[in-house]
Short mmCIF file of C-alpha atoms in Angstrom, two decimals:
data_model
loop_
_atom_site.label_atom_id
_atom_site.label_comp_id
_atom_site.label_asym_id
_atom_site.label_seq_id
_atom_site.Cartn_x
_atom_site.Cartn_y
_atom_site.Cartn_z
CA MET A 1 0.00 0.00 0.00
CA ARG A 2 1.23 3.54 -0.75
CA ILE A 3 1.07 5.65 2.39
CA SER A 4 2.05 9.23 3.18
CA VAL A 5 2.80 10.52 6.67
CA ILE A 6 2.68 14.27 7.18
CA GLY A 7 4.69 15.48 10.16
CA VAL A 8 7.95 13.76 11.06
CA GLY A 9 8.10 14.16 14.83
CA TYR A 10 8.08 11.32 17.35
CA VAL A 11 4.74 9.90 16.21
CA GLY A 12 5.11 10.50 12.49
CA LEU A 13 8.64 9.17 12.14
CA VAL A 14 8.03 6.02 14.20
CA THR A 15 4.75 5.39 12.37
CA GLY A 16 6.31 5.87 8.93
CA ALA A 17 9.38 3.74 9.65
CA CYS A 18 7.36 0.88 11.15
CA LEU A 19 4.81 0.89 8.29
CA ALA A 20 7.70 0.70 5.82
CA ASN A 21 9.17 -2.14 7.84
CA ILE A 22 6.05 -4.30 7.33
CA GLY A 23 6.20 -3.82 3.56
CA HIS A 24 4.32 -0.62 2.69
CA HIS A 25 5.76 2.16 0.55
CA VAL A 26 5.88 5.22 2.76
CA THR A 27 6.55 8.86 1.93
CA CYS A 28 7.11 11.12 4.93
CA LEU A 29 6.67 14.88 4.62
CA ASP A 30 7.88 17.69 6.84
CA ILE A 31 8.38 21.41 6.21
CA ASP A 32 11.74 21.36 8.00
CA HIS A 33 14.26 21.04 5.13
CA GLU A 34 17.19 20.35 7.45
CA LYS A 35 15.33 17.50 9.14
CA ILE A 36 14.37 15.96 5.80
CA ASP A 37 17.97 16.14 4.53
CA GLN A 38 19.10 14.44 7.72
CA LEU A 39 16.51 11.67 7.39
CA ASN A 40 17.37 11.00 3.75
CA GLN A 41 20.91 10.29 5.00
CA GLY A 42 19.55 7.78 7.50
CA ILE A 43 20.08 9.99 10.54
CA SER A 44 17.22 10.17 13.01
CA PRO A 45 16.64 13.65 14.50
CA ILE A 46 15.25 12.05 17.68
CA TYR A 47 16.68 9.50 20.08
CA GLU A 48 14.48 6.43 20.11
CA PRO A 49 15.94 2.92 20.60
CA GLY A 50 15.78 0.82 17.43
CA LEU A 51 14.39 3.59 15.24
CA GLU A 52 17.51 4.58 13.33
CA ALA A 53 18.28 0.96 12.39
CA ILE A 54 14.77 0.49 10.93
CA LEU A 55 15.05 3.84 9.16
CA GLN A 56 18.36 2.97 7.52
CA GLN A 57 17.25 -0.53 6.49
CA ASN A 58 14.11 0.77 4.79
CA LEU A 59 16.00 3.53 3.01
CA VAL A 60 18.20 0.77 1.55
CA ASN A 61 15.06 -1.23 0.66
CA LYS A 62 13.56 1.91 -0.92
CA THR A 63 10.34 1.43 1.07
CA ILE A 64 10.60 4.84 2.76
CA SER A 65 11.45 8.31 1.47
CA PHE A 66 11.34 11.85 2.83
CA THR A 67 10.23 15.05 1.15
CA THR A 68 9.09 18.62 1.75
CA CYS A 69 6.80 18.57 -1.31
CA TYR A 70 3.06 18.08 -0.81
CA ARG A 71 2.55 17.17 -4.45
CA THR A 72 5.02 14.30 -4.09
CA ALA A 73 3.47 13.14 -0.82
CA CYS A 74 -0.18 13.31 -1.87
CA ASN A 75 -0.02 12.39 -5.55
CA GLU A 76 -0.41 8.61 -5.36
CA ALA A 77 -1.05 7.98 -1.67
CA GLN A 78 -3.90 5.60 -0.86
CA VAL A 79 -3.77 6.62 2.79
CA ILE A 80 -2.58 9.97 4.15
CA ILE A 81 -1.70 10.08 7.84
CA ILE A 82 -1.65 13.40 9.70
CA ALA A 83 0.89 13.37 12.54
CA VAL A 84 1.71 17.04 13.16
CA GLY A 85 1.89 18.56 16.63
CA THR A 86 -1.02 19.99 18.59
CA PRO A 87 0.72 22.08 21.26
CA SER A 88 -1.15 23.76 24.07
CA ASN A 89 -2.48 27.29 23.78
CA ASP A 90 -2.13 29.61 26.75
CA ASP A 91 -5.53 28.49 28.07
CA GLY A 92 -4.59 24.79 27.85
CA SER A 93 -6.62 24.06 24.72
CA ALA A 94 -5.03 22.29 21.75
CA ASP A 95 -3.60 24.49 18.99
CA LEU A 96 -5.06 23.08 15.75
CA SER A 97 -3.45 25.57 13.37
CA ALA A 98 -0.96 23.03 11.99
CA ILE A 99 -3.74 20.43 11.59
CA GLN A 100 -5.87 22.88 9.61
CA GLU A 101 -2.96 23.93 7.40
CA VAL A 102 -2.11 20.30 6.61
CA ALA A 103 -5.76 19.42 5.89
CA GLU A 104 -6.09 22.32 3.46
CA LYS A 105 -2.83 21.35 1.74
CA ILE A 106 -4.01 17.77 1.38
CA GLY A 107 -7.22 19.03 -0.24
CA SER A 108 -5.19 21.11 -2.69
CA PHE A 109 -2.82 18.33 -3.73
CA VAL A 110 -4.65 15.00 -3.39
CA GLN A 111 -5.16 13.32 -6.77
CA ASN A 112 -6.87 9.97 -6.13
CA GLU A 113 -10.57 9.32 -6.66
CA ASP A 114 -10.69 8.05 -3.07
CA ALA A 115 -8.68 9.57 -0.23
CA ILE A 116 -8.46 8.06 3.26
CA ILE A 117 -7.27 10.74 5.67
CA VAL A 118 -6.14 9.31 9.02
CA THR A 119 -5.43 11.47 12.06
CA LYS A 120 -2.66 10.21 14.34
CA SER A 121 -2.25 13.56 16.07
CA THR A 122 -3.98 13.92 19.42
CA VAL A 123 -6.91 16.22 18.74
CA PRO A 124 -10.00 17.36 20.68
CA VAL A 125 -13.25 15.49 20.12
CA GLY A 126 -14.89 16.77 16.95
CA THR A 127 -11.65 17.72 15.17
CA ASN A 128 -11.73 14.92 12.59
CA ARG A 129 -15.05 16.18 11.27
CA LYS A 130 -13.47 19.63 10.93
CA ILE A 131 -10.57 18.05 9.06
CA LYS A 132 -12.99 16.57 6.53
CA LYS A 133 -14.45 20.04 5.89
CA TRP A 134 -11.02 21.63 5.57
CA VAL A 135 -9.91 18.97 3.09
CA THR A 136 -13.15 19.05 1.10
CA ASN A 137 -13.21 22.85 0.86
CA HIS A 138 -9.82 22.84 -0.90
CA LEU A 139 -10.31 19.92 -3.30
CA LYS A 140 -9.28 20.63 -6.88
CA GLN A 141 -11.13 17.62 -8.29
CA ASN A 142 -13.98 15.26 -7.43
CA THR A 143 -12.38 13.14 -4.69
CA ARG A 144 -14.26 11.03 -2.16
CA VAL A 145 -12.81 11.94 1.22
CA MET A 146 -12.95 9.33 4.01
CA ILE A 147 -11.88 10.34 7.52
CA ALA A 148 -10.61 8.13 10.34
CA SER A 149 -9.14 8.68 13.79
CA ASN A 150 -6.30 6.28 14.62
CA PRO A 151 -4.79 7.51 17.90
CA GLU A 152 -1.34 6.32 18.93
CA PHE A 153 -0.48 4.86 22.33
CA LEU A 154 3.30 4.81 22.05
CA ARG A 155 5.63 5.40 24.96
CA GLU A 156 8.67 7.52 24.22
CA GLY A 157 11.76 5.41 24.77
CA SER A 158 9.98 2.23 23.65
CA ALA A 159 7.90 3.48 20.72
CA VAL A 160 9.24 0.99 18.17
CA HIS A 161 8.65 -1.91 20.53
CA ASP A 162 5.15 -0.63 21.33
CA THR A 163 4.24 -0.39 17.65
CA PHE A 164 4.82 -4.12 17.21
CA ASN A 165 3.57 -5.12 20.66
CA GLY A 166 0.65 -2.82 21.34
CA ASP A 167 -2.45 -3.58 23.41
CA ARG A 168 -4.89 -2.36 20.76
CA ILE A 169 -5.27 -0.46 17.51
CA VAL A 170 -8.21 1.94 17.65
CA ILE A 171 -9.87 2.92 14.36
CA GLY A 172 -12.59 5.53 14.61
CA THR A 173 -14.61 5.86 11.43
CA GLU A 174 -18.13 5.40 10.10
CA ASP A 175 -16.90 4.50 6.62
CA ARG A 176 -16.73 0.74 6.05
CA GLN A 177 -14.30 1.05 3.14
CA ALA A 178 -11.90 3.15 5.22
CA ALA A 179 -12.14 0.75 8.17
CA SER A 180 -11.44 -2.25 5.95
CA LYS A 181 -8.48 -0.58 4.22
CA LEU A 182 -6.92 0.51 7.51
CA GLN A 183 -7.30 -2.93 9.06
CA GLU A 184 -5.62 -4.39 5.97
CA MET A 185 -2.82 -1.82 6.28
CA LEU A 186 -2.21 -2.44 9.98
CA LYS A 187 -2.91 -6.19 10.21
CA PRO A 188 0.79 -7.23 9.94
CA PHE A 189 1.47 -5.65 13.34
CA GLY A 190 -0.61 -8.43 14.89
CA VAL A 191 -2.35 -6.15 17.38
CA PRO A 192 -6.09 -6.43 18.26
CA PHE A 193 -8.44 -3.94 16.57
CA LEU A 194 -11.17 -1.88 18.14
CA GLN A 195 -13.46 -0.01 15.74
CA THR A 196 -15.48 2.88 17.15
CA SER A 197 -17.09 6.12 16.11
CA ILE A 198 -14.75 9.01 15.31
CA GLU A 199 -15.66 10.84 18.52
CA SER A 200 -15.08 7.76 20.67
CA ALA A 201 -11.64 7.18 19.18
CA GLU A 202 -10.69 10.80 19.83
CA MET A 203 -11.89 10.47 23.42
CA ILE A 204 -10.11 7.15 24.04
CA LYS A 205 -6.75 8.84 23.52
CA TYR A 206 -7.40 11.69 25.94
CA SER A 207 -9.05 9.42 28.50
CA SER A 208 -6.16 6.94 28.47
CA ASN A 209 -3.51 9.59 29.05
CA ALA A 210 -5.58 11.38 31.67
CA PHE A 211 -6.13 8.14 33.59
CA LEU A 212 -2.41 7.30 33.59
CA ALA A 213 -1.56 10.83 34.71
CA THR A 214 -4.12 10.44 37.50
CA LYS A 215 -2.49 7.19 38.61
CA ILE A 216 0.91 8.92 38.79
CA SER A 217 -0.36 11.89 40.78
CA PHE A 218 -2.27 9.56 43.10
CA ILE A 219 0.78 7.49 44.02
CA ASN A 220 2.82 10.67 44.48
CA GLU A 221 0.29 12.01 46.94
CA ILE A 222 0.36 8.65 48.75
CA ALA A 223 4.18 8.96 48.78
CA ASN A 224 3.99 12.39 50.37
CA LEU A 225 1.68 11.01 53.03
CA CYS A 226 3.97 7.99 53.58
CA GLU A 227 6.85 10.34 54.39
CA LYS A 228 4.82 11.95 57.17
CA LEU A 229 3.55 8.64 58.55
CA GLY A 230 6.80 6.68 58.38
CA ALA A 231 5.56 4.23 55.75
CA ASN A 232 7.47 3.14 52.63
CA VAL A 233 5.64 3.93 49.40
CA GLU A 234 7.40 1.11 47.55
CA ASP A 235 5.84 -1.45 49.88
CA VAL A 236 2.50 0.32 49.63
CA ALA A 237 2.62 0.38 45.81
CA LYS A 238 3.65 -3.28 45.70
CA GLY A 239 0.73 -4.23 47.89
CA MET A 240 -1.67 -2.15 45.83
CA GLY A 241 -0.38 -3.48 42.52
CA MET A 242 -0.94 -7.10 43.51
CA ASP A 243 -4.64 -6.34 43.18
CA GLN A 244 -5.37 -7.16 39.54
CA ARG A 245 -7.95 -4.37 39.40
CA ILE A 246 -5.15 -1.87 40.08
CA GLY A 247 -1.97 -3.37 38.60
CA HIS A 248 1.66 -2.38 39.12
CA GLN A 249 2.17 -0.06 36.16
CA PHE A 250 2.40 3.69 36.79
CA LEU A 251 2.66 3.20 40.54
CA ASN A 252 6.29 4.31 40.83
CA ALA A 253 6.46 7.36 43.09
CA GLY A 254 8.69 10.16 41.85
CA ILE A 255 8.81 13.78 40.83
CA GLY A 256 5.89 13.73 38.45
CA TYR A 257 5.12 13.17 34.80
CA GLY A 258 6.38 15.21 31.86
CA GLY A 259 6.92 14.84 28.13
CA SER A 260 4.81 15.82 25.17
CA CYS A 261 1.61 13.93 26.03
CA PHE A 262 0.43 13.85 29.63
CA PRO A 263 0.79 17.58 30.45
CA LYS A 264 -0.70 18.67 27.13
CA ASP A 265 -3.53 16.14 27.04
CA THR A 266 -4.65 16.62 30.64
CA SER A 267 -4.82 20.38 30.12
CA ALA A 268 -6.70 19.96 26.83
CA LEU A 269 -9.25 17.62 28.41
CA VAL A 270 -9.87 20.09 31.24
CA GLN A 271 -10.34 22.81 28.63
CA MET A 272 -12.71 20.64 26.58
CA ALA A 273 -14.77 20.00 29.69
CA GLY A 274 -14.79 23.72 30.49
CA ASN A 275 -16.09 24.53 27.03
CA LEU A 276 -19.09 22.34 27.87
CA HIS A 277 -19.53 24.01 31.30
CA HIS A 278 -18.26 20.88 33.03
CA LYS A 279 -15.67 21.45 35.76
CA PHE A 280 -13.25 18.52 35.74
CA ASP A 281 -12.26 18.75 39.42
CA LEU A 282 -10.36 15.46 39.53
CA LEU A 283 -8.11 16.23 36.57
CA GLU A 284 -7.47 19.78 37.76
CA SER A 285 -6.18 18.28 41.00
CA VAL A 286 -3.99 15.82 39.06
CA ILE A 287 -2.35 18.73 37.22
CA HIS A 288 -1.91 20.71 40.46
CA VAL A 289 -0.32 17.75 42.28
CA ASN A 290 2.10 17.17 39.41
CA ALA A 291 3.23 20.80 39.33
CA LYS A 292 4.05 20.66 43.06
CA GLN A 293 5.78 17.29 42.74
CA GLN A 294 8.22 18.50 40.09
CA VAL A 295 9.89 20.90 42.53
CA LYS A 296 9.60 18.64 45.59
CA LEU A 297 13.33 17.87 45.66
CA VAL A 298 14.25 21.54 45.85
CA GLU A 299 11.81 22.02 48.73
CA LEU A 300 13.43 19.04 50.48
CA ALA A 301 16.86 20.60 50.00
CA LYS A 302 15.70 23.91 51.45
CA GLU A 303 14.09 22.13 54.41
CA HIS A 304 17.07 19.98 55.35
CA MET A 305 19.98 22.23 54.37
CA LYS A 306 18.45 25.52 55.44
CA ASP A 307 20.29 28.05 53.25
CA ILE A 308 21.23 26.68 49.81
CA LYS A 309 22.28 30.01 48.28
CA GLY A 310 25.80 29.84 46.85
CA LYS A 311 26.01 26.06 47.12
CA LYS A 312 26.94 23.75 44.27
CA ALA A 313 24.51 21.17 42.91
CA GLY A 314 24.76 18.41 40.33
CA ILE A 315 21.76 17.21 38.30
CA LEU A 316 21.75 13.67 36.92
CA GLY A 317 19.21 13.26 34.13
CA LEU A 318 17.53 15.94 32.02
CA SER A 319 15.08 14.08 29.77
CA PHE A 320 11.60 13.59 31.20
CA LYS A 321 12.18 9.80 31.23
CA PRO A 322 14.98 7.37 30.27
CA ASN A 323 15.69 6.27 26.69
CA THR A 324 14.55 9.53 25.10
CA ASP A 325 16.08 12.95 24.50
CA ASP A 326 12.74 14.71 25.04
CA ILE A 327 12.95 17.48 27.66
CA ARG A 328 9.44 18.86 27.15
CA GLU A 329 7.78 19.47 30.53
CA ALA A 330 10.68 17.61 32.20
CA ALA A 331 10.92 17.89 35.99
CA SER A 332 14.66 18.49 35.60
CA ILE A 333 14.03 21.88 34.00
CA GLU A 334 11.76 22.94 36.87
CA ILE A 335 14.40 21.78 39.37
CA ILE A 336 17.17 23.67 37.59
CA ASN A 337 15.17 26.88 37.33
CA SER A 338 14.23 26.70 41.03
CA LEU A 339 17.85 26.13 42.03
CA LEU A 340 19.10 28.97 39.86
CA LYS A 341 16.47 31.26 41.36
CA ALA A 342 17.76 30.28 44.83
CA GLY A 343 21.31 31.24 43.86
CA VAL A 344 22.70 27.72 43.45
CA GLN A 345 25.54 26.88 41.03
CA VAL A 346 24.23 24.06 38.84
CA THR A 347 26.12 21.40 36.87
CA VAL A 348 24.11 18.96 34.72
CA TYR A 349 24.59 15.68 32.91
CA ASP A 350 22.38 13.55 30.67
CA PRO A 351 23.57 10.85 28.23
CA VAL A 352 21.51 12.07 25.25
CA SER A 353 19.61 15.32 25.84
CA GLN A 354 22.28 17.87 26.82
CA ASP A 355 22.31 19.57 23.43
CA LYS A 356 18.60 20.33 23.76
CA VAL A 357 19.11 21.72 27.25
CA LYS A 358 21.94 23.93 25.98
CA LEU A 359 19.53 25.47 23.48
CA LEU A 360 17.05 26.09 26.30
CA LEU A 361 19.29 27.18 29.18
CA GLY A 362 22.50 28.31 27.48
CA ASN A 363 25.37 29.10 29.84
CA THR A 364 23.21 29.52 32.96
CA VAL A 365 24.40 26.03 33.99
CA SER A 366 27.59 24.00 33.52
CA TYR A 367 27.60 20.82 31.43
CA SER A 368 29.51 17.63 32.24
CA GLU A 369 30.79 15.04 29.83
CA ASP A 370 29.98 12.17 32.19
CA CYS A 371 28.06 11.53 35.39
CA PHE A 372 31.18 11.45 37.58
CA ALA A 373 32.14 15.01 36.63
CA ALA A 374 28.59 16.12 37.51
CA ILE A 375 28.90 14.50 40.95
CA GLU A 376 32.44 15.52 41.88
CA ASP A 377 32.83 18.27 44.51
CA GLN A 378 29.08 18.95 44.69
CA GLU A 379 27.27 19.83 47.92
CA MET A 380 23.93 18.52 46.62
CA LEU A 381 23.06 15.92 44.01
CA PHE A 382 19.62 15.69 42.39
CA ILE A 383 18.59 12.59 40.43
CA ALA A 384 15.84 13.62 38.02
CA THR A 385 15.84 10.76 35.46
CA GLU A 386 16.32 7.06 36.18
CA TRP A 387 18.84 6.31 33.42
CA GLU A 388 20.37 2.85 33.85
CA GLU A 389 23.90 4.29 34.04
CA PHE A 390 22.88 6.17 37.19
CA LYS A 391 21.12 3.20 38.80
CA VAL A 392 24.25 1.02 38.57
CA LEU A 393 26.38 3.55 40.48
CA ARG A 394 27.29 2.74 44.06
CA LEU A 395 26.21 5.23 46.69
CA SER A 396 29.60 4.85 48.35
CA THR A 397 31.23 6.08 45.13
CA ILE A 398 28.86 9.03 44.96
CA ALA A 399 29.59 9.91 48.60
CA LYS A 400 33.36 9.89 48.06
CA LEU A 401 33.10 12.14 45.00
CA MET A 402 30.89 14.78 46.61
CA LYS A 403 32.11 17.61 48.83
CA THR A 404 29.11 17.13 51.14
CA PRO A 405 27.10 14.00 50.27
CA ASN A 406 23.50 15.17 50.21
CA VAL A 407 21.60 13.14 47.62
CA PHE A 408 18.03 13.98 46.58
CA ASP A 409 16.74 11.02 44.57
CA GLY A 410 13.60 11.91 42.64
CA ARG A 411 13.23 8.45 41.09
CA ASN A 412 14.07 6.16 44.03
CA CYS A 413 16.99 4.67 42.13
CA PHE A 414 18.76 3.26 45.19
CA SER A 415 17.76 0.99 48.04
CA LEU A 416 17.41 2.31 51.56
CA HIS A 417 19.53 -0.64 52.70
CA GLU A 418 22.48 0.64 50.65
CA ALA A 419 21.88 4.22 51.77
CA LYS A 420 21.99 3.19 55.44
CA LYS A 421 25.46 1.70 54.91
CA THR A 422 26.80 4.88 53.29
CA ALA A 423 28.10 8.06 54.92
CA MET A 424 25.62 10.40 53.27
CA ASN A 425 22.28 12.08 53.69
CA TYR A 426 19.87 10.39 51.29
CA TYR A 427 16.39 11.74 50.58
CA SER A 428 13.96 9.96 48.25
CA ILE A 429 10.24 10.02 47.46
CA GLY A 430 7.77 8.41 49.85
CA ARG A 431 10.48 6.66 51.89
CA PRO A 432 12.17 7.54 55.21
CA ALA A 433 15.15 9.87 54.90
CA VAL A 434 18.55 8.38 55.75
CA MET A 435 20.73 10.80 57.74
CA ASN A 436 24.26 9.45 57.98
CA HIS A 437 26.26 12.63 57.44
CA CYS A 438 26.60 15.64 59.72
CA ILE A 439 26.20 18.89 57.79
CA GLU A 440 26.62 21.04 60.86
CA LYS A 441 30.18 19.87 61.56
CA GLU A 442 31.33 20.99 58.15
CA ASN A 443 29.72 24.39 58.61
CA VAL A 444 31.61 25.04 61.86
#
């Protein structure tokens, strides 16, 4: 099948590469000329395990190509997938300007008698029907336009794996021909199908992300309560997760969610509800809890170290989660900004996302080439992302490298048993603090 994917971000690039990998001929379009040149050389502009290898193999097989030309992308495509971004407006609603522009361009350049337009982008309920109007209003010939919503449920850092091992493929359409074609297109992935109305498919995406965000904020509030009651949130989460109705996933206490999906989608769903005069109290609380949680480590540092002005701090991890270079809505950025505001000298390290942070923060912080340089001679250490290379470190090594070993672990990377054997002050989320180092002596 000849497929075009418009928008080569995380969703579009993974979608295009994986569709090419199961035998389709895929043309990917983006307006960023530099990105397209890079992709045509087999270089992925994003860090995603396994993606670049698939990209390079399918370039060799000539099953995938990249262009900035709408005529090339739309000319012979049987299915056109929209995967452009829908960032948040100031009021939290989704910005659909890129979606509308793409839809109008598709209408201007599509040539086939039948055109199946599939929306992968996360869009508010009702958007796909708007897309049909935008496409139809710009048609240059008599084309039958069929619309479908096919939301993605990929996790950054494991998006390629998730594509081939998903829980479900949702197809929202009322057109039998479109549904049949899309099932034929996606059948090789071997993932169960769920066909719904367009509106239901749009809502499934938002509801799924909002529920997972709720689960994260819930366990973080339980963690905060555990700290005050002397309980251990890891034991609590384990006990909760053994109940099959609850499950273990998304019950890891930490410093909140980030990335391109949860923050944007929760805000958009609250805004959608508001537009219908429905106050989404639960989700508003989820967002509020997450905002507080992202700066929790800095509040802990201020509480236990009193005056942190002029002190030196290392940050391990900048991406919002491991195995991605995405720093959008990352807790690390909130931590850094709070520390800088408090007059702290900040040194950072991340294995893949430092270049993006440099573009954002410039020379307001120092950058290390490895994790040891970020730890050495620091008075505070903040762990913001649970990269594997951090988790395999020994706390005794960290303590020896630091000037004053005060570790604030936002991802509970280390065991309390190890912390108790180490001469350091170790603070984590939802677990008792371990105080094995005397700050006061060093201040005398």
